[in-house]
């Protein structure tokens, strides 16, 4: 029942068609914009379908502004969860106490982090951070 962001290239639905995740194609990555919206029982299958679409297109799957609820699903896909600050950009590595993290960039870090880092400020500037909530 939610509208995808206007800047999305498309939406991948879950197996039951009751959850969906908007995405953008960016530099060899099919980037999900936040966790899937919709029925909780169909959200994990939407993530797996994002991964399947990425593989069909020869791209890596990644998700920007993922919440903690689906981190195990992203990990099962081989994605590493990197904490994001309130600005939607990765937090620098810190020693000691760190503030609680609300969102993550889940990606194949050794390949895709270098590709995605220069593009993240553009996504934030395009208002996609609010859309990925």
PDB file of C-alpha atoms in Angstrom:
ATOM      1  CA  UNK A   1       0.000   0.000   0.000  1.00  0.00           C
ATOM      2  CA  UNK A   2       3.025   2.321  -0.060  1.00  0.00           C
ATOM      3  CA  UNK A   3       4.308   4.236  -3.060  1.00  0.00           C
ATOM      4  CA  UNK A   4       7.935   3.636  -4.043  1.00  0.00           C
ATOM      5  CA  UNK A   5      10.229   6.656  -4.260  1.00  0.00           C
ATOM      6  CA  UNK A   6      10.042   8.405  -7.631  1.00  0.00           C
ATOM      7  CA  UNK A   7      13.792   7.861  -8.115  1.00  0.00           C
ATOM      8  CA  UNK A   8      13.460   4.061  -7.820  1.00  0.00           C
ATOM      9  CA  UNK A   9      14.147   1.986 -10.920  1.00  0.00           C
ATOM     10  CA  UNK A  10      11.579  -0.579  -9.827  1.00  0.00           C
ATOM     11  CA  UNK A  11      10.164  -2.669  -7.009  1.00  0.00           C
ATOM     12  CA  UNK A  12      10.771  -6.329  -6.232  1.00  0.00           C
ATOM     13  CA  UNK A  13       7.865  -8.102  -4.584  1.00  0.00           C
ATOM     14  CA  UNK A  14       7.900 -11.032  -2.184  1.00  0.00           C
ATOM     15  CA  UNK A  15       6.616 -14.480  -3.164  1.00  0.00           C
ATOM     16  CA  UNK A  16       3.106 -13.725  -1.895  1.00  0.00           C
ATOM     17  CA  UNK A  17       3.071 -10.249  -3.462  1.00  0.00           C
ATOM     18  CA  UNK A  18       2.411  -8.690  -0.047  1.00  0.00           C
ATOM     19  CA  UNK A  19       5.794  -7.002   0.547  1.00  0.00           C
ATOM     20  CA  UNK A  20       8.050  -5.076  -1.776  1.00  0.00           C
ATOM     21  CA  UNK A  21      11.434  -3.389  -1.829  1.00  0.00           C
ATOM     22  CA  UNK A  22      12.215  -0.464  -4.158  1.00  0.00           C
ATOM     23  CA  UNK A  23      15.627  -0.516  -5.801  1.00  0.00           C
ATOM     24  CA  UNK A  24      18.109   1.430  -7.911  1.00  0.00           C
ATOM     25  CA  UNK A  25      20.766   0.114 -10.256  1.00  0.00           C
ATOM     26  CA  UNK A  26      24.048   1.776  -9.299  1.00  0.00           C
ATOM     27  CA  UNK A  27      27.522   0.885 -10.570  1.00  0.00           C
ATOM     28  CA  UNK A  28      27.212  -2.894 -10.741  1.00  0.00           C
ATOM     29  CA  UNK A  29      24.890  -3.068  -7.727  1.00  0.00           C
ATOM     30  CA  UNK A  30      21.147  -3.573  -7.450  1.00  0.00           C
ATOM     31  CA  UNK A  31      20.601  -1.420  -4.359  1.00  0.00           C
ATOM     32  CA  UNK A  32      17.491  -1.950  -2.262  1.00  0.00           C
ATOM     33  CA  UNK A  33      16.234   1.269  -0.711  1.00  0.00           C
ATOM     34  CA  UNK A  34      15.514   0.274   2.864  1.00  0.00           C
ATOM     35  CA  UNK A  35      13.889  -2.875   4.152  1.00  0.00           C
ATOM     36  CA  UNK A  36      10.873  -4.245   2.281  1.00  0.00           C
ATOM     37  CA  UNK A  37       7.558  -2.641   3.164  1.00  0.00           C
ATOM     38  CA  UNK A  38       4.431  -4.693   3.601  1.00  0.00           C
ATOM     39  CA  UNK A  39       3.457  -7.943   5.249  1.00  0.00           C
ATOM     40  CA  UNK A  40       6.032  -9.128   7.756  1.00  0.00           C
ATOM     41  CA  UNK A  41       5.563 -12.718   6.584  1.00  0.00           C
ATOM     42  CA  UNK A  42       6.568 -11.774   3.003  1.00  0.00           C
ATOM     43  CA  UNK A  43       9.452  -9.405   3.676  1.00  0.00           C
ATOM     44  CA  UNK A  44      12.255 -12.000   3.707  1.00  0.00           C
ATOM     45  CA  UNK A  45      11.154 -13.421   0.356  1.00  0.00           C
ATOM     46  CA  UNK A  46      11.259  -9.898  -1.134  1.00  0.00           C
ATOM     47  CA  UNK A  47      14.914  -9.669  -0.075  1.00  0.00           C
ATOM     48  CA  UNK A  48      15.674 -13.059  -1.642  1.00  0.00           C
ATOM     49  CA  UNK A  49      13.895 -11.975  -4.835  1.00  0.00           C
ATOM     50  CA  UNK A  50      16.042  -8.826  -4.892  1.00  0.00           C
ATOM     51  CA  UNK A  51      19.098 -11.073  -4.717  1.00  0.00           C
ATOM     52  CA  UNK A  52      17.725 -13.284  -7.518  1.00  0.00           C
ATOM     53  CA  UNK A  53      17.025 -10.293  -9.784  1.00  0.00           C
ATOM     54  CA  UNK A  54      20.512  -8.941  -9.132  1.00  0.00           C
ATOM     55  CA  UNK A  55      22.037 -12.308 -10.066  1.00  0.00           C
ATOM     56  CA  UNK A  56      19.964 -12.470 -13.280  1.00  0.00           C
ATOM     57  CA  UNK A  57      21.301  -9.043 -14.244  1.00  0.00           C
ATOM     58  CA  UNK A  58      24.907  -9.867 -13.302  1.00  0.00           C
ATOM     59  CA  UNK A  59      24.826  -7.399 -10.404  1.00  0.00           C
ATOM     60  CA  UNK A  60      25.499  -7.664  -6.688  1.00  0.00           C
ATOM     61  CA  UNK A  61      22.558  -7.174  -4.335  1.00  0.00           C
ATOM     62  CA  UNK A  62      22.884  -4.591  -1.561  1.00  0.00           C
ATOM     63  CA  UNK A  63      20.482  -2.750   0.737  1.00  0.00           C
ATOM     64  CA  UNK A  64      20.923   0.821   1.974  1.00  0.00           C
ATOM     65  CA  UNK A  65      19.250   1.908   5.209  1.00  0.00           C
ATOM     66  CA  UNK A  66      18.393  -1.642   6.260  1.00  0.00           C
ATOM     67  CA  UNK A  67      16.999  -1.966   9.759  1.00  0.00           C
ATOM     68  CA  UNK A  68      18.153  -4.475  12.373  1.00  0.00           C
ATOM     69  CA  UNK A  69      15.095  -6.739  11.997  1.00  0.00           C
ATOM     70  CA  UNK A  70      16.272  -8.430   8.773  1.00  0.00           C
ATOM     71  CA  UNK A  71      20.026  -8.495   9.372  1.00  0.00           C
ATOM     72  CA  UNK A  72      20.007 -12.303   9.574  1.00  0.00           C
ATOM     73  CA  UNK A  73      18.378 -12.473   6.131  1.00  0.00           C
ATOM     74  CA  UNK A  74      20.999 -10.143   4.662  1.00  0.00           C
ATOM     75  CA  UNK A  75      23.782 -12.154   6.323  1.00  0.00           C
ATOM     76  CA  UNK A  76      22.366 -15.356   4.787  1.00  0.00           C
ATOM     77  CA  UNK A  77      22.867 -13.694   1.392  1.00  0.00           C
ATOM     78  CA  UNK A  78      26.521 -13.078   2.260  1.00  0.00           C
ATOM     79  CA  UNK A  79      26.043  -9.365   2.855  1.00  0.00           C
ATOM     80  CA  UNK A  80      27.975  -7.529   5.558  1.00  0.00           C
ATOM     81  CA  UNK A  81      26.053  -4.976   7.659  1.00  0.00           C
ATOM     82  CA  UNK A  82      27.934  -1.681   7.990  1.00  0.00           C
ATOM     83  CA  UNK A  83      26.435   0.815  10.468  1.00  0.00           C
ATOM     84  CA  UNK A  84      25.144   4.095   9.078  1.00  0.00           C
ATOM     85  CA  UNK A  85      24.949   7.416  10.857  1.00  0.00           C
ATOM     86  CA  UNK A  86      21.805   9.555  10.957  1.00  0.00           C
ATOM     87  CA  UNK A  87      22.949  11.152   7.691  1.00  0.00           C
ATOM     88  CA  UNK A  88      22.715   7.804   5.847  1.00  0.00           C
ATOM     89  CA  UNK A  89      26.482   7.535   5.427  1.00  0.00           C
ATOM     90  CA  UNK A  90      28.722   4.832   6.947  1.00  0.00           C
ATOM     91  CA  UNK A  91      30.037   5.542  10.404  1.00  0.00           C
ATOM     92  CA  UNK A  92      33.818   5.545  10.849  1.00  0.00           C
ATOM     93  CA  UNK A  93      35.206   2.681  12.881  1.00  0.00           C
ATOM     94  CA  UNK A  94      35.171   3.623  16.544  1.00  0.00           C
ATOM     95  CA  UNK A  95      36.690   2.212  19.670  1.00  0.00           C
ATOM     96  CA  UNK A  96      34.700   2.167  22.865  1.00  0.00           C
ATOM     97  CA  UNK A  97      31.105   3.247  23.281  1.00  0.00           C
ATOM     98  CA  UNK A  98      29.156   3.816  20.092  1.00  0.00           C
ATOM     99  CA  UNK A  99      25.675   5.279  19.757  1.00  0.00           C
ATOM    100  CA  UNK A 100      22.865   2.857  18.890  1.00  0.00           C
ATOM    101  CA  UNK A 101      22.598   2.181  15.162  1.00  0.00           C
ATOM    102  CA  UNK A 102      19.210   2.378  13.429  1.00  0.00           C
ATOM    103  CA  UNK A 103      20.266   1.646   9.859  1.00  0.00           C
ATOM    104  CA  UNK A 104      22.885  -0.311   7.947  1.00  0.00           C
ATOM    105  CA  UNK A 105      24.380  -0.624   4.504  1.00  0.00           C
ATOM    106  CA  UNK A 106      24.316  -4.344   3.711  1.00  0.00           C
ATOM    107  CA  UNK A 107      26.607  -5.220   0.841  1.00  0.00           C
ATOM    108  CA  UNK A 108      29.444  -7.416  -0.391  1.00  0.00           C
ATOM    109  CA  UNK A 109      31.904  -5.125   1.376  1.00  0.00           C
ATOM    110  CA  UNK A 110      35.089  -6.224  -0.376  1.00  0.00           C
ATOM    111  CA  UNK A 111      33.586  -5.423  -3.797  1.00  0.00           C
ATOM    112  CA  UNK A 112      30.735  -3.002  -3.450  1.00  0.00           C
ATOM    113  CA  UNK A 113      31.665  -0.628  -0.653  1.00  0.00           C
ATOM    114  CA  UNK A 114      34.155   1.215  -2.876  1.00  0.00           C
ATOM    115  CA  UNK A 115      31.511   1.448  -5.633  1.00  0.00           C
ATOM    116  CA  UNK A 116      28.728   2.668  -3.369  1.00  0.00           C
ATOM    117  CA  UNK A 117      30.507   5.138  -1.071  1.00  0.00           C
ATOM    118  CA  UNK A 118      30.748   7.949  -3.649  1.00  0.00           C
ATOM    119  CA  UNK A 119      27.073   7.472  -4.599  1.00  0.00           C
ATOM    120  CA  UNK A 120      25.545   7.535  -1.106  1.00  0.00           C
ATOM    121  CA  UNK A 121      25.629  11.342  -0.699  1.00  0.00           C
ATOM    122  CA  UNK A 122      23.700  11.606  -3.972  1.00  0.00           C
ATOM    123  CA  UNK A 123      21.010   9.273  -2.606  1.00  0.00           C
ATOM    124  CA  UNK A 124      20.795  11.312   0.584  1.00  0.00           C
ATOM    125  CA  UNK A 125      20.568  14.534  -1.454  1.00  0.00           C
ATOM    126  CA  UNK A 126      17.803  13.054  -3.628  1.00  0.00           C
ATOM    127  CA  UNK A 127      15.621  12.573  -0.554  1.00  0.00           C
ATOM    128  CA  UNK A 128      15.887   8.785  -0.684  1.00  0.00           C
ATOM    129  CA  UNK A 129      16.942   8.568   2.936  1.00  0.00           C
ATOM    130  CA  UNK A 130      13.418   9.530   3.989  1.00  0.00           C
ATOM    131  CA  UNK A 131      11.896   7.170   1.427  1.00  0.00           C
ATOM    132  CA  UNK A 132      13.955   4.264   2.759  1.00  0.00           C
ATOM    133  CA  UNK A 133      12.582   4.706   6.293  1.00  0.00           C
TER     134      UNK A 133
END
